[in-house]
Coordinates of C-alpha atoms and ligand atoms in Angstrom, one line a residue:
Chain Y
M1 CA -21.7 -59.5 79.4
N2 CA -18.1 -58.8 80.3
L3 CA -17.4 -55.1 80.2
E4 CA -13.7 -55.5 80.9
V5 CA -11.2 -53.4 78.9
E6 CA -7.5 -53.3 78.9
I7 CA -5.3 -50.2 78.7
A8 CA -1.5 -50.9 78.4
G9 CA -1.8 -54.1 80.4
V10 CA -4.0 -52.7 83.1
R11 CA -7.4 -54.4 83.2
L12 CA -10.4 -52.2 84.0
K13 CA -13.4 -54.2 85.0
N14 CA -15.5 -51.8 83.0
P15 CA -14.7 -48.8 80.7
V16 CA -16.3 -46.1 82.8
I17 CA -13.8 -43.8 84.5
A18 CA -14.5 -40.8 86.7
A19 CA -12.9 -37.8 85.0
S20 CA -10.2 -35.8 86.8
G21 CA -11.4 -32.7 88.7
T22 CA -15.0 -33.8 88.8
F23 CA -14.7 -36.5 91.4
G24 CA -12.3 -35.0 94.0
F25 CA -10.4 -37.9 95.5
G26 CA -13.5 -40.0 95.6
R27 CA -14.2 -39.3 99.2
E28 CA -17.2 -37.1 98.7
Y29 CA -19.0 -39.3 96.1
S30 CA -18.3 -42.4 98.2
K31 CA -21.0 -41.2 100.6
L32 CA -23.5 -41.2 97.8
I33 CA -22.7 -44.1 95.5
D34 CA -20.5 -47.2 95.5
I35 CA -17.4 -45.8 93.8
S36 CA -16.1 -49.4 93.2
E37 CA -18.6 -49.3 90.3
F38 CA -16.1 -47.3 88.3
G39 CA -13.6 -49.1 86.2
A40 CA -11.1 -46.5 87.4
I41 CA -11.1 -43.2 89.2
C42 CA -8.9 -40.4 87.9
T43 CA -8.0 -38.0 90.7
K44 CA -8.3 -34.3 90.8
G45 CA -5.2 -32.8 89.2
I46 CA -2.2 -33.0 91.5
T47 CA 0.8 -30.7 91.6
L48 CA 4.1 -30.9 93.5
K49 CA 3.2 -28.1 95.9
K50 CA -0.3 -27.2 97.3
R51 CA -2.2 -24.7 95.1
I52 CA -5.1 -22.5 96.2
G53 CA -6.5 -22.1 92.7
N54 CA -8.2 -19.1 91.1
P55 CA -10.4 -16.4 92.5
Q56 CA -14.2 -16.5 92.6
P57 CA -16.4 -16.8 90.7
R58 CA -15.0 -19.9 89.2
L59 CA -18.1 -21.3 87.6
C60 CA -20.8 -20.2 85.3
E61 CA -23.5 -22.1 83.3
V62 CA -24.0 -21.6 79.6
Y63 CA -26.3 -23.4 77.1
A64 CA -25.7 -27.2 77.6
G65 CA -22.5 -26.7 79.5
I66 CA -20.5 -25.1 82.2
I67 CA -17.4 -23.0 82.2
N68 CA -15.0 -23.5 85.1
S69 CA -11.7 -21.9 86.2
V70 CA -10.9 -23.8 89.3
G71 CA -7.2 -23.5 88.5
L72 CA -5.9 -26.8 89.9
E73 CA -6.6 -26.2 93.5
N74 CA -5.2 -29.2 95.3
P75 CA -3.4 -30.1 98.5
G76 CA -0.1 -31.1 96.8
V77 CA 1.4 -34.6 96.1
E78 CA 2.5 -35.3 99.7
A79 CA -0.9 -34.7 101.2
F80 CA -2.4 -36.7 98.3
V81 CA -0.2 -39.7 99.1
N82 CA -0.6 -39.5 102.9
D83 CA -4.2 -38.4 103.3
E84 CA -6.2 -39.4 100.1
L85 CA -4.5 -42.4 98.5
P86 CA -5.0 -44.9 101.3
F87 CA -8.7 -44.2 101.3
L88 CA -9.0 -44.6 97.5
K89 CA -7.1 -47.8 97.7
S90 CA -9.7 -49.3 99.9
F91 CA -12.0 -49.6 96.9
D92 CA -12.1 -52.2 94.2
T93 CA -11.3 -49.8 91.4
K94 CA -8.1 -48.7 89.6
I95 CA -6.5 -45.4 90.5
I96 CA -5.2 -43.0 87.9
A97 CA -3.3 -40.0 89.2
N98 CA -3.8 -36.9 87.1
I99 CA -0.5 -34.9 87.3
N100 CA 0.3 -31.3 86.4
G101 CA 3.5 -29.4 86.3
F102 CA 4.8 -26.0 85.4
A103 CA 8.1 -27.4 84.0
K104 CA 9.2 -30.7 82.6
E105 CA 11.1 -31.4 85.9
E106 CA 7.9 -31.2 87.9
F107 CA 6.1 -33.8 85.8
V108 CA 9.2 -36.1 86.2
E109 CA 9.3 -35.5 89.9
L110 CA 5.6 -36.3 90.3
T111 CA 5.9 -39.4 88.2
K112 CA 8.8 -40.7 90.4
I113 CA 6.8 -40.2 93.5
L114 CA 3.6 -41.8 92.2
T115 CA 4.6 -44.4 89.7
S116 CA 4.7 -47.3 92.2
L117 CA 1.7 -46.1 94.2
V118 CA -1.0 -45.9 91.5
D119 CA -2.2 -48.0 88.6
M120 CA -1.7 -45.4 85.9
I121 CA -0.6 -41.7 85.6
E122 CA -2.5 -39.3 83.4
V123 CA -0.2 -36.5 82.4
N124 CA -2.4 -33.4 82.1
L125 CA -0.9 -31.3 79.2
S126 CA -4.1 -29.5 78.7
C127 CA -5.4 -27.5 81.7
P128 CA -6.7 -24.2 80.3
N129 CA -6.9 -22.6 83.7
V130 CA -3.3 -22.0 84.6
K131 CA -1.0 -19.4 83.1
E132 CA 2.1 -21.6 82.7
G133 CA 2.5 -25.3 82.1
G134 CA -0.8 -27.1 81.4
M135 CA -2.2 -26.2 78.0
V136 CA 0.7 -23.9 77.2
F137 CA 2.9 -26.9 76.9
G138 CA 0.2 -29.2 75.6
K139 CA -0.4 -27.1 72.5
D140 CA 3.1 -27.7 71.1
P141 CA 3.7 -31.2 69.7
E142 CA 7.5 -30.9 70.5
K143 CA 6.8 -30.1 74.1
V144 CA 4.3 -33.0 74.3
Y145 CA 7.0 -35.2 72.9
E146 CA 9.6 -33.9 75.3
I147 CA 7.6 -34.2 78.5
T148 CA 6.0 -37.5 77.6
N149 CA 9.5 -38.9 76.9
S150 CA 10.9 -37.6 80.2
V151 CA 8.0 -39.0 82.1
K152 CA 8.2 -42.4 80.4
N153 CA 11.9 -42.6 81.3
V154 CA 11.1 -42.7 85.0
A155 CA 7.8 -44.4 85.0
S156 CA 7.1 -48.0 85.9
C157 CA 3.3 -47.7 85.5
P158 CA 1.5 -46.9 82.2
I159 CA 1.4 -43.3 81.2
I160 CA -1.7 -41.7 79.7
V161 CA -1.2 -38.2 78.1
K162 CA -4.3 -36.0 78.3
L163 CA -4.6 -33.7 75.3
T164 CA -6.1 -30.3 74.8
P165 CA -8.7 -29.6 72.2
N166 CA -7.6 -26.0 71.9
V167 CA -5.5 -26.5 68.8
T168 CA -6.1 -26.6 65.1
D169 CA -5.1 -30.3 64.7
I170 CA -5.2 -32.5 67.8
T171 CA -3.8 -35.5 65.9
Q172 CA -0.4 -33.8 65.9
L173 CA -0.4 -33.9 69.7
A174 CA -1.6 -37.5 69.7
V175 CA 1.1 -38.6 67.3
A176 CA 3.7 -36.8 69.3
A177 CA 2.6 -38.5 72.5
E178 CA 2.6 -41.9 70.8
K179 CA 6.1 -41.4 69.4
A180 CA 7.4 -40.4 72.8
G181 CA 6.1 -43.7 74.2
A182 CA 2.8 -42.8 75.8
D183 CA 0.8 -45.9 76.6
A184 CA -2.5 -44.2 75.9
I185 CA -4.0 -40.8 75.3
S186 CA -7.0 -39.2 76.8
L187 CA -9.1 -36.5 75.2
I188 CA -10.6 -34.0 75.5
N189 CA -9.9 -31.6 78.2
T190 CA -12.2 -28.6 78.4
I191 CA -12.5 -26.1 75.6
S192 CA -11.3 -22.5 76.2
A193 CA -14.5 -20.4 76.4
M194 CA -16.1 -17.3 77.8
A195 CA -19.4 -15.8 78.8
I196 CA -20.4 -12.2 79.6
D197 CA -23.2 -10.8 81.7
I198 CA -24.8 -8.2 79.4
E199 CA -26.2 -6.2 82.3
T200 CA -22.9 -5.5 84.0
R201 CA -20.8 -6.2 80.9
K202 CA -18.5 -8.3 83.1
P203 CA -17.2 -11.7 82.3
L204 CA -19.2 -14.3 84.3
I205 CA -16.0 -15.8 85.7
Q206 CA -13.3 -13.8 87.4
M207 CA -10.5 -15.2 85.2
V208 CA -12.4 -14.0 82.1
T209 CA -12.0 -17.2 80.2
G210 CA -12.3 -20.8 81.5
G211 CA -12.9 -24.3 80.3
L212 CA -16.2 -25.5 78.8
S213 CA -17.4 -28.9 79.6
G214 CA -20.7 -30.8 79.3
P215 CA -23.0 -31.7 76.4
A216 CA -22.1 -28.7 74.4
I217 CA -18.6 -30.1 73.7
K218 CA -19.6 -33.7 72.9
P219 CA -19.7 -33.5 69.1
I220 CA -16.3 -31.8 69.1
A221 CA -14.9 -34.5 71.4
V222 CA -16.3 -37.4 69.3
R223 CA -14.8 -35.8 66.2
M224 CA -11.4 -35.6 67.9
V225 CA -11.5 -39.2 69.1
Y226 CA -12.4 -40.3 65.6
E227 CA -9.5 -38.3 64.0
C228 CA -6.9 -39.5 66.5
F229 CA -8.1 -43.1 66.2
K230 CA -7.1 -43.0 62.5
K231 CA -3.6 -41.7 63.4
V232 CA -2.4 -43.7 66.5
R233 CA -2.4 -47.3 67.6
I234 CA -2.3 -46.7 71.3
P235 CA -5.7 -46.8 73.2
I236 CA -7.8 -43.7 73.4
I237 CA -9.8 -42.7 76.4
G238 CA -12.6 -40.5 75.2
M239 CA -14.5 -37.9 77.2
G240 CA -16.4 -34.6 76.8
G241 CA -20.1 -34.2 77.5
I242 CA -21.0 -37.9 78.1
M243 CA -24.4 -37.7 79.9
N244 CA -25.8 -41.2 79.3
Y245 CA -25.0 -44.6 77.7
K246 CA -25.8 -43.4 74.2
D247 CA -23.2 -40.7 74.4
A248 CA -20.7 -43.3 75.7
I249 CA -21.4 -45.7 72.8
E250 CA -20.7 -42.9 70.3
F251 CA -17.2 -42.6 71.7
F252 CA -16.5 -46.3 71.4
I253 CA -17.7 -46.3 67.8
A254 CA -15.5 -43.3 67.1
G255 CA -12.5 -45.2 68.5
A256 CA -12.3 -44.9 72.3
T257 CA -11.3 -48.0 74.4
A258 CA -12.6 -46.4 77.6
I259 CA -14.5 -43.3 78.5
Q260 CA -14.4 -40.7 81.3
I261 CA -17.4 -39.0 82.8
G262 CA -17.1 -35.6 84.3
T263 CA -19.8 -32.9 84.4
V264 CA -22.6 -35.5 84.5
N265 CA -21.4 -36.6 88.0
F266 CA -22.6 -33.2 89.3
I267 CA -26.0 -33.6 87.9
N268 CA -26.6 -37.3 88.3
P269 CA -24.2 -39.0 90.7
K270 CA -25.7 -42.3 89.7
A271 CA -24.7 -41.9 86.0
V272 CA -22.0 -44.5 86.4
Y273 CA -24.6 -47.2 87.1
E274 CA -26.9 -46.2 84.3
I275 CA -24.1 -45.8 81.7
K276 CA -22.7 -49.2 82.5
E277 CA -26.1 -50.9 82.3
G278 CA -26.9 -49.1 79.1
I279 CA -23.6 -50.2 77.5
E280 CA -24.3 -53.8 78.5
D281 CA -27.8 -53.7 77.1
Y282 CA -26.6 -52.1 73.9
L283 CA -23.9 -54.7 73.3
D284 CA -26.4 -57.4 73.9
R285 CA -29.0 -55.9 71.7
K286 CA -26.5 -55.5 68.9
G287 CA -24.9 -58.9 69.3
F288 CA -21.5 -57.8 70.3
N289 CA -19.5 -59.9 72.7
S290 CA -17.2 -57.3 74.0
I291 CA -16.5 -53.6 73.9
R292 CA -13.4 -54.3 71.9
E293 CA -15.6 -55.3 68.9
L294 CA -17.3 -51.9 69.0
V295 CA -14.1 -49.7 69.2
G296 CA -13.7 -47.8 66.0
N297 CA -16.4 -49.9 64.4
I298 CA -18.0 -47.2 62.4
N299 CA -20.0 -47.4 59.2
I300 CA -19.0 -44.7 56.8
Chain O
M1 CA -27.0 -37.1 102.4
K2 CA -29.2 -39.0 100.0
L3 CA -30.6 -38.7 96.5
L4 CA -34.3 -38.4 96.9
E5 CA -37.3 -38.2 94.5
V6 CA -40.0 -36.2 96.2
E7 CA -43.4 -35.0 95.2
I8 CA -44.3 -31.4 95.4
E9 CA -47.0 -30.7 98.0
E10 CA -47.3 -27.0 97.5
N11 CA -45.5 -24.4 95.4
V12 CA -47.1 -21.0 96.1
K13 CA -46.2 -17.4 95.5
I14 CA -45.8 -15.6 98.8
A15 CA -44.5 -12.2 97.6
N16 CA -43.3 -10.5 94.5
E17 CA -41.2 -13.2 92.7
I18 CA -40.9 -15.2 95.9
F19 CA -42.2 -18.8 96.2
L20 CA -42.6 -21.3 99.0
L21 CA -42.3 -24.9 98.0
S22 CA -42.9 -27.9 100.2
F23 CA -42.7 -31.7 100.0
E24 CA -42.8 -34.6 102.3
S25 CA -39.6 -36.4 103.2
E26 CA -39.2 -38.2 106.5
Y27 CA -35.5 -38.6 105.8
L28 CA -34.8 -34.9 105.3
A29 CA -37.1 -33.8 108.1
E30 CA -35.3 -36.1 110.5
N31 CA -31.8 -35.2 109.4
F32 CA -32.2 -31.5 108.9
K33 CA -30.2 -29.0 110.8
P34 CA -30.8 -25.2 110.4
G35 CA -28.4 -24.0 107.7
N36 CA -28.4 -27.2 105.6
F37 CA -29.3 -26.9 102.0
V38 CA -30.5 -29.2 99.2
N39 CA -29.4 -29.4 95.6
I40 CA -32.4 -29.7 93.3
L41 CA -32.4 -31.1 89.8
I42 CA -35.3 -29.1 88.4
D43 CA -35.7 -31.0 85.2
K44 CA -34.0 -34.3 84.6
D45 CA -33.7 -34.1 80.8
S46 CA -32.9 -30.5 80.5
I47 CA -29.6 -29.4 79.2
Y48 CA -30.4 -25.8 80.0
P49 CA -30.5 -25.4 83.0
L50 CA -28.0 -28.2 83.3
L51 CA -26.8 -28.1 86.8
R52 CA -28.7 -28.7 90.0
R53 CA -29.7 -25.6 92.0
P54 CA -28.9 -25.1 95.6
F55 CA -31.6 -23.9 98.1
S56 CA -31.6 -23.7 101.8
I57 CA -34.0 -25.8 103.8
S58 CA -36.1 -23.0 105.3
F59 CA -37.8 -25.0 108.0
V60 CA -39.6 -28.4 108.6
E61 CA -43.0 -29.2 110.1
G62 CA -43.4 -32.8 110.9
K63 CA -42.4 -34.7 107.7
R64 CA -42.9 -31.6 105.6
V65 CA -39.9 -29.8 104.3
Y66 CA -40.1 -26.1 103.2
I67 CA -37.9 -24.3 100.7
G68 CA -38.3 -20.7 99.7
Y69 CA -36.9 -19.2 96.6
K70 CA -36.8 -16.1 94.5
V71 CA -37.3 -16.3 90.7
V72 CA -34.0 -14.9 89.3
G73 CA -33.2 -17.0 86.2
K74 CA -34.0 -20.0 84.1
G75 CA -33.9 -22.6 86.8
T76 CA -36.0 -20.8 89.4
N77 CA -38.4 -19.8 86.7
L78 CA -39.0 -23.4 85.7
L79 CA -39.3 -24.4 89.3
S80 CA -42.0 -21.8 89.9
Q81 CA -44.1 -23.4 87.2
K82 CA -44.2 -26.8 88.8
S83 CA -47.3 -27.8 90.6
K84 CA -48.6 -30.2 93.3
G85 CA -47.9 -33.8 92.5
E86 CA -44.9 -33.2 90.2
A87 CA -41.7 -35.0 91.2
I88 CA -38.4 -33.3 91.8
D89 CA -35.0 -34.9 92.4
V90 CA -33.4 -33.6 95.6
L91 CA -29.9 -34.2 96.9
G92 CA -29.5 -33.5 100.6
P93 CA -29.2 -32.5 103.3
L94 CA -26.0 -30.8 102.4
G95 CA -23.5 -28.6 104.1
N96 CA -22.9 -27.8 107.8
S97 CA -25.3 -26.0 110.0
F98 CA -25.6 -23.0 112.3
L99 CA -24.0 -23.5 115.7
T100 CA -27.1 -24.0 117.8
D101 CA -25.7 -25.3 121.1
I102 CA -26.5 -22.0 122.7
F103 CA -29.0 -22.2 125.6
D104 CA -30.8 -19.6 127.6
G105 CA -29.0 -16.7 126.0
K106 CA -29.9 -13.7 123.9
V107 CA -29.1 -13.8 120.2
A108 CA -29.5 -11.6 117.1
V109 CA -30.4 -13.0 113.7
I110 CA -30.0 -10.8 110.7
G111 CA -31.3 -11.7 107.2
G112 CA -31.5 -9.9 103.9
G113 CA -33.5 -10.9 100.8
V114 CA -33.6 -14.7 100.2
G115 CA -31.0 -15.0 102.9
I116 CA -34.0 -14.8 105.2
F117 CA -35.2 -18.3 104.3
P118 CA -32.8 -20.5 106.3
L119 CA -33.3 -18.3 109.3
V120 CA -36.8 -19.5 110.0
G121 CA -35.5 -23.0 111.0
L122 CA -32.6 -21.4 112.9
C123 CA -34.9 -19.1 114.9
K124 CA -37.2 -22.0 115.7
E125 CA -34.2 -24.1 117.0
L126 CA -32.8 -21.2 119.0
K127 CA -36.2 -20.6 120.7
N128 CA -36.5 -24.3 121.5
R129 CA -33.3 -24.0 123.4
G130 CA -34.6 -21.3 125.6
N131 CA -32.9 -18.4 123.9
K132 CA -34.3 -14.9 123.5
V133 CA -34.2 -14.2 119.8
D134 CA -34.3 -10.8 118.1
V135 CA -34.6 -11.0 114.3
F136 CA -33.7 -8.3 111.9
L137 CA -35.1 -8.6 108.4
G138 CA -34.2 -6.5 105.4
F139 CA -36.4 -6.3 102.3
R140 CA -36.5 -4.1 99.2
D141 CA -40.1 -2.9 99.7
L142 CA -43.5 -3.8 101.1
D143 CA -44.3 -6.1 98.1
S144 CA -41.2 -8.2 98.5
M145 CA -41.8 -9.0 102.2
F146 CA -42.4 -12.5 103.2
L147 CA -42.7 -14.9 106.2
V148 CA -42.8 -11.9 108.6
E149 CA -45.8 -13.2 110.5
R150 CA -44.0 -16.5 110.9
F151 CA -41.0 -14.8 112.4
K152 CA -43.2 -12.8 114.7
D153 CA -44.8 -16.1 116.0
I154 CA -41.3 -17.5 116.7
C155 CA -39.1 -14.7 117.8
D156 CA -39.2 -12.3 120.7
N157 CA -38.7 -9.2 118.5
T158 CA -39.1 -9.0 114.8
L159 CA -37.6 -5.8 113.4
I160 CA -38.0 -4.8 109.7
A161 CA -36.0 -2.6 107.4
T162 CA -37.0 -1.7 103.9
D163 CA -34.9 0.2 101.4
D164 CA -37.8 2.6 100.6
G165 CA -39.2 2.8 104.1
S166 CA -42.5 1.4 103.0
S167 CA -42.5 -0.8 106.1
G168 CA -40.5 -0.5 109.3
Y169 CA -37.1 1.2 109.4
K170 CA -36.1 3.1 106.2
G171 CA -32.7 2.0 105.2
N172 CA -30.6 -1.2 105.3
V173 CA -30.9 -4.0 107.9
V174 CA -27.3 -3.6 109.0
E175 CA -27.9 0.0 110.1
L176 CA -31.0 -1.1 111.9
F177 CA -29.1 -3.9 113.7
K178 CA -26.3 -1.5 114.6
A179 CA -28.7 0.9 116.2
N180 CA -29.9 -1.9 118.5
F181 CA -26.7 -3.8 119.1
S182 CA -25.0 -1.9 121.8
K183 CA -27.8 -2.0 124.4
A184 CA -29.0 -5.5 123.6
E185 CA -25.9 -7.5 124.8
Y186 CA -26.3 -10.4 122.4
K187 CA -24.3 -13.5 123.0
V188 CA -24.0 -14.5 119.4
V189 CA -25.0 -13.0 116.0
F190 CA -26.2 -15.0 113.0
C191 CA -26.6 -13.7 109.5
C192 CA -27.5 -14.6 105.9
G193 CA -27.9 -12.4 102.9
P194 CA -26.2 -10.8 100.0
K195 CA -22.4 -10.3 100.1
P196 CA -22.5 -6.5 100.6
M197 CA -24.7 -7.1 103.7
L198 CA -22.3 -9.7 105.1
K199 CA -19.3 -7.5 104.4
A200 CA -20.9 -4.6 106.3
I201 CA -21.6 -6.9 109.2
K202 CA -18.0 -8.2 109.2
N203 CA -16.8 -4.6 109.1
L204 CA -18.7 -3.9 112.4
N205 CA -16.0 -6.0 114.1
L206 CA -18.5 -7.2 116.6
P207 CA -17.1 -8.1 120.0
V208 CA -19.1 -11.4 119.9
K209 CA -19.1 -14.4 117.7
C210 CA -20.8 -13.9 114.4
Y211 CA -21.8 -16.8 112.1
A212 CA -22.7 -16.1 108.4
S213 CA -24.2 -18.4 105.8
L214 CA -22.5 -17.8 102.5
E215 CA -23.3 -18.5 98.9
E216 CA -21.2 -19.2 95.8
K217 CA -21.9 -20.7 92.4
M218 CA -22.0 -24.5 92.9
A219 CA -21.7 -27.5 90.6
C220 CA -21.5 -30.6 92.8
G221 CA -22.7 -29.3 96.1
I222 CA -20.7 -32.0 98.0
G223 CA -17.0 -30.8 97.9
A224 CA -15.8 -32.6 94.8
C225 CA -15.5 -30.0 92.0
L226 CA -13.8 -27.2 94.0
C227 CA -15.9 -24.5 92.2
C228 CA -17.2 -22.9 95.4
S229 CA -13.9 -22.4 97.3
I230 CA -13.4 -19.5 99.6
R231 CA -10.2 -18.4 101.2
G232 CA -9.8 -18.6 104.9
K233 CA -7.8 -15.9 106.8
D234 CA -5.1 -18.5 107.2
E235 CA -4.8 -19.0 103.3
K236 CA -6.5 -22.3 103.8
M237 CA -9.2 -23.0 101.2
Y238 CA -12.6 -23.9 102.4
H239 CA -15.5 -25.1 100.3
I240 CA -18.8 -23.4 100.8
C241 CA -20.8 -26.5 100.0
S242 CA -19.1 -28.9 102.3
D243 CA -17.1 -26.9 104.9
G244 CA -20.0 -24.3 105.0
P245 CA -22.3 -22.7 104.0
V246 CA -22.0 -21.4 107.6
F247 CA -18.7 -19.9 108.7
D248 CA -17.4 -17.7 111.5
I249 CA -17.5 -14.4 109.7
M250 CA -14.0 -13.4 110.9
E251 CA -12.4 -16.6 109.6
V252 CA -13.1 -16.2 105.9
E253 CA -12.5 -13.6 103.3
I254 CA -15.7 -12.0 102.0
E255 CA -14.8 -10.3 98.7
Ligands
LIG401 C1 -26.0 -22.8 99.8 C2 -27.0 -22.0 99.0 C3 -28.3 -21.8 99.5 C4 -29.2 -21.1 98.7 N1 -30.4 -20.9 99.2 C5 -31.4 -20.2 98.5 C6 -32.7 -20.1 99.1 O1 -33.0 -20.6 100.1 N2 -33.6 -19.3 98.3 C7 -33.2 -18.7 97.1 O2 -34.0 -18.1 96.5 N3 -31.9 -18.8 96.6 C8 -31.0 -19.6 97.3 N4 -29.7 -19.7 96.8 C9 -29.4 -19.1 95.5 C10 -30.0 -19.9 94.4 O3 -29.2 -21.1 94.3 C11 -29.9 -19.2 93.0 O4 -30.8 -18.1 93.1 C12 -30.4 -20.2 91.9 O5 -29.4 -21.2 91.7 C13 -30.5 -19.4 90.6 O6 -30.9 -20.3 89.6 P1 -31.5 -19.8 88.2 O7 -31.4 -20.9 87.3 O8 -32.8 -19.2 88.4 O9 -30.5 -18.6 87.9 P2 -29.4 -18.5 86.7 O10 -28.8 -17.2 86.9 O11 -30.0 -18.9 85.4 O12 -28.4 -19.6 87.2 C14 -27.2 -19.9 86.5 C15 -26.3 -20.7 87.4 O13 -25.8 -20.0 88.4 C16 -26.0 -20.7 89.7 N5 -26.4 -19.7 90.6 C17 -27.1 -18.5 90.2 N6 -27.2 -17.7 91.3 C18 -26.6 -18.4 92.3 C19 -26.4 -18.1 93.7 N7 -26.8 -16.9 94.2 N8 -25.8 -19.0 94.5 C20 -25.4 -20.1 93.9 N9 -25.5 -20.5 92.7 C21 -26.1 -19.6 91.9 C22 -27.1 -21.7 89.4 O14 -27.1 -22.8 90.2 C23 -26.7 -22.0 88.0 O15 -25.7 -22.9 87.9 C24 -28.8 -20.4 97.5 C25 -27.5 -20.6 97.0 C26 -26.6 -21.4 97.8 C27 -25.2 -21.6 97.3
LIG402 C1 -14.8 -28.5 87.6 C2 -13.8 -29.2 86.7 C3 -12.5 -29.4 87.1 C4 -11.6 -30.1 86.2 N1 -10.3 -30.3 86.7 C5 -9.5 -31.1 85.9 C6 -8.2 -31.4 86.4 O1 -7.8 -31.1 87.5 N2 -7.4 -32.1 85.5 C7 -7.8 -32.5 84.3 O2 -7.0 -33.2 83.5 N3 -9.0 -32.2 83.8 C8 -9.9 -31.5 84.6 N4 -11.2 -31.3 84.2 C9 -11.6 -31.7 82.8 C10 -12.3 -33.0 82.9 O3 -11.5 -34.1 83.4 C11 -12.9 -33.4 81.5 O4 -11.8 -33.5 80.6 C12 -13.8 -32.4 80.9 O5 -14.7 -31.9 81.9 C13 -14.7 -32.9 79.8 O6 -15.6 -33.9 80.2 P1 -17.1 -33.7 80.6 O7 -17.8 -32.9 79.6 O8 -17.7 -35.1 80.8 O9 -17.1 -32.9 81.9 C14 -12.1 -30.6 85.0 C15 -13.4 -30.3 84.6 C16 -14.3 -29.7 85.4 C17 -15.7 -29.5 85.0
LIG403 S1 -19.9 -27.1 94.7 FE1 -18.5 -28.6 94.1 S2 -17.0 -28.3 95.7 FE2 -18.6 -27.0 96.3

């Protein structure tokens, strides 16, 4: 079975992508698994300048999920290009750079630097863990349009726009991104959330609120992929709580062309192998010849 | 570092809420260095607890690997219910280790609560290298004491502090250590325990090198998620799981 999928002309040998922020720059996991198994690797969010991120604690666990407030800690674009990219390029997988800015100009600058160096750029308009930029932009369809458009003007590689679920109607963001020329959209980023220690009455993470990921968010993510699939023609990359191949299949049926896996990497670093194998078996078992036949193929 | 499926050999209660678990793993036993930890997936199909749980490797004997833990929440509670023959999924060895290339010197090792566990392996190694080892152990009370006999077998001096004075010195282990430090002329100090303890040790501004094993909430355990970051004194970010858990206590901010 051929698991190949295509996103804006870029061929991924399979539809499983490592989600941004959960896979570093691939280096750590490469000691544990063959990272060429991924169709693509989406890097930790990169900013123009180095960022040290948010104070501790940055993580807590809740029912069926985790809340994090890492806050885009990263070494900055220059260090990424010099120290991390050559290593990533030594693997047989596509590279998606996840970029973050605090103003439109920063997204444009980052795109100019990276566009000829990576296979695709994922514009993160959805980080819930920074005070400016990120989700603050990403909630406003006009801003999504404006930034996507500016980035597209300087990009030679395909542009994916990563949307936030922390809005009433995510399809407005999807439509804005498509209109502005986005080549694909990815959803969902983490959902704004909070947990409190009832003994101390203190929030469990220092930033008070953070982003929820893991199985808890999957039904919401599937619904959002489904809604966006009905509204846009560009490919959708779906994610949120995928733990196994069954979860992945749900996303394809809802309308995703490819999927990203995040939190599951922490729990089962071999998830990529199992999910790929499971997808293959499923397609075989159901008599599909390709993933394309499954995308959006829902019985309602 | 490898993903391993191991079978529990023993999982016994050794003090109030404290368990000692062991399993055989040639790979871990051979590659273990004092201070290393493992990330255990307690129940594969569970969505709560969801993440792996980090535990120090306490010590190894032959092929047998020992882990000690305190029951504090859902994960450790589930772990305590596992019995001989049950499989657990272990990722390790992880992290750096205590600096042990010290030979024929005199060292102090300070531990508080579950921070005592990784110190067993450390003390063994330090002794093997011909050092004189004084260990200072802090417990809440008599019922929560564990592994004391083992330390007595390994170390030259084993000094105990309990909060309520039910055994040894009444008070905290840092005070006990302070009372002994000036005359002992230690070459190096090692410590592991709760943050307030480590902070108090840092505030002593010891004239010798002091290495501390730190803890932070962890998701991946290998340096990929950046959840366990700690600020170095130079504003550089370190990751407790991969750059640590052992740090020169003066080089990092302990908040
Ligand atoms: C490097 C390292 C080594 C450790 N070694 C030991 C040891 O040898 N013996 C021992 O008893 N404990 C040790 N701990 C602490 C141990 O990991 C926690 O007590 C345990 O994870 C609690 O899990 P729980 O499900 O019972 O608690 P819960 O409170 O239900 O846990 C919820 C979440 O918080 C995380 N968590 C909770 N407490 C801690 C903590 N103190 N440090 C890191 N993550 C935490 C858990 O992994 C989980 O994600 C170590 C921690 C670290 C970071
Ligand atoms: C620790 C952590 C860090 C993350 N960092 C980023 C990031 O830098 N950029 C980004 O676009 N998304 C980031 N995300 C969001 C994930 O890429 C993904 O959208 C989300 O976790 C949902 O997928 P999951 O449930 O499979 O983890 C992060 C998620 C986690 C858990
Ligand atoms: S736990 Fe993921 S970086 Fe340390």
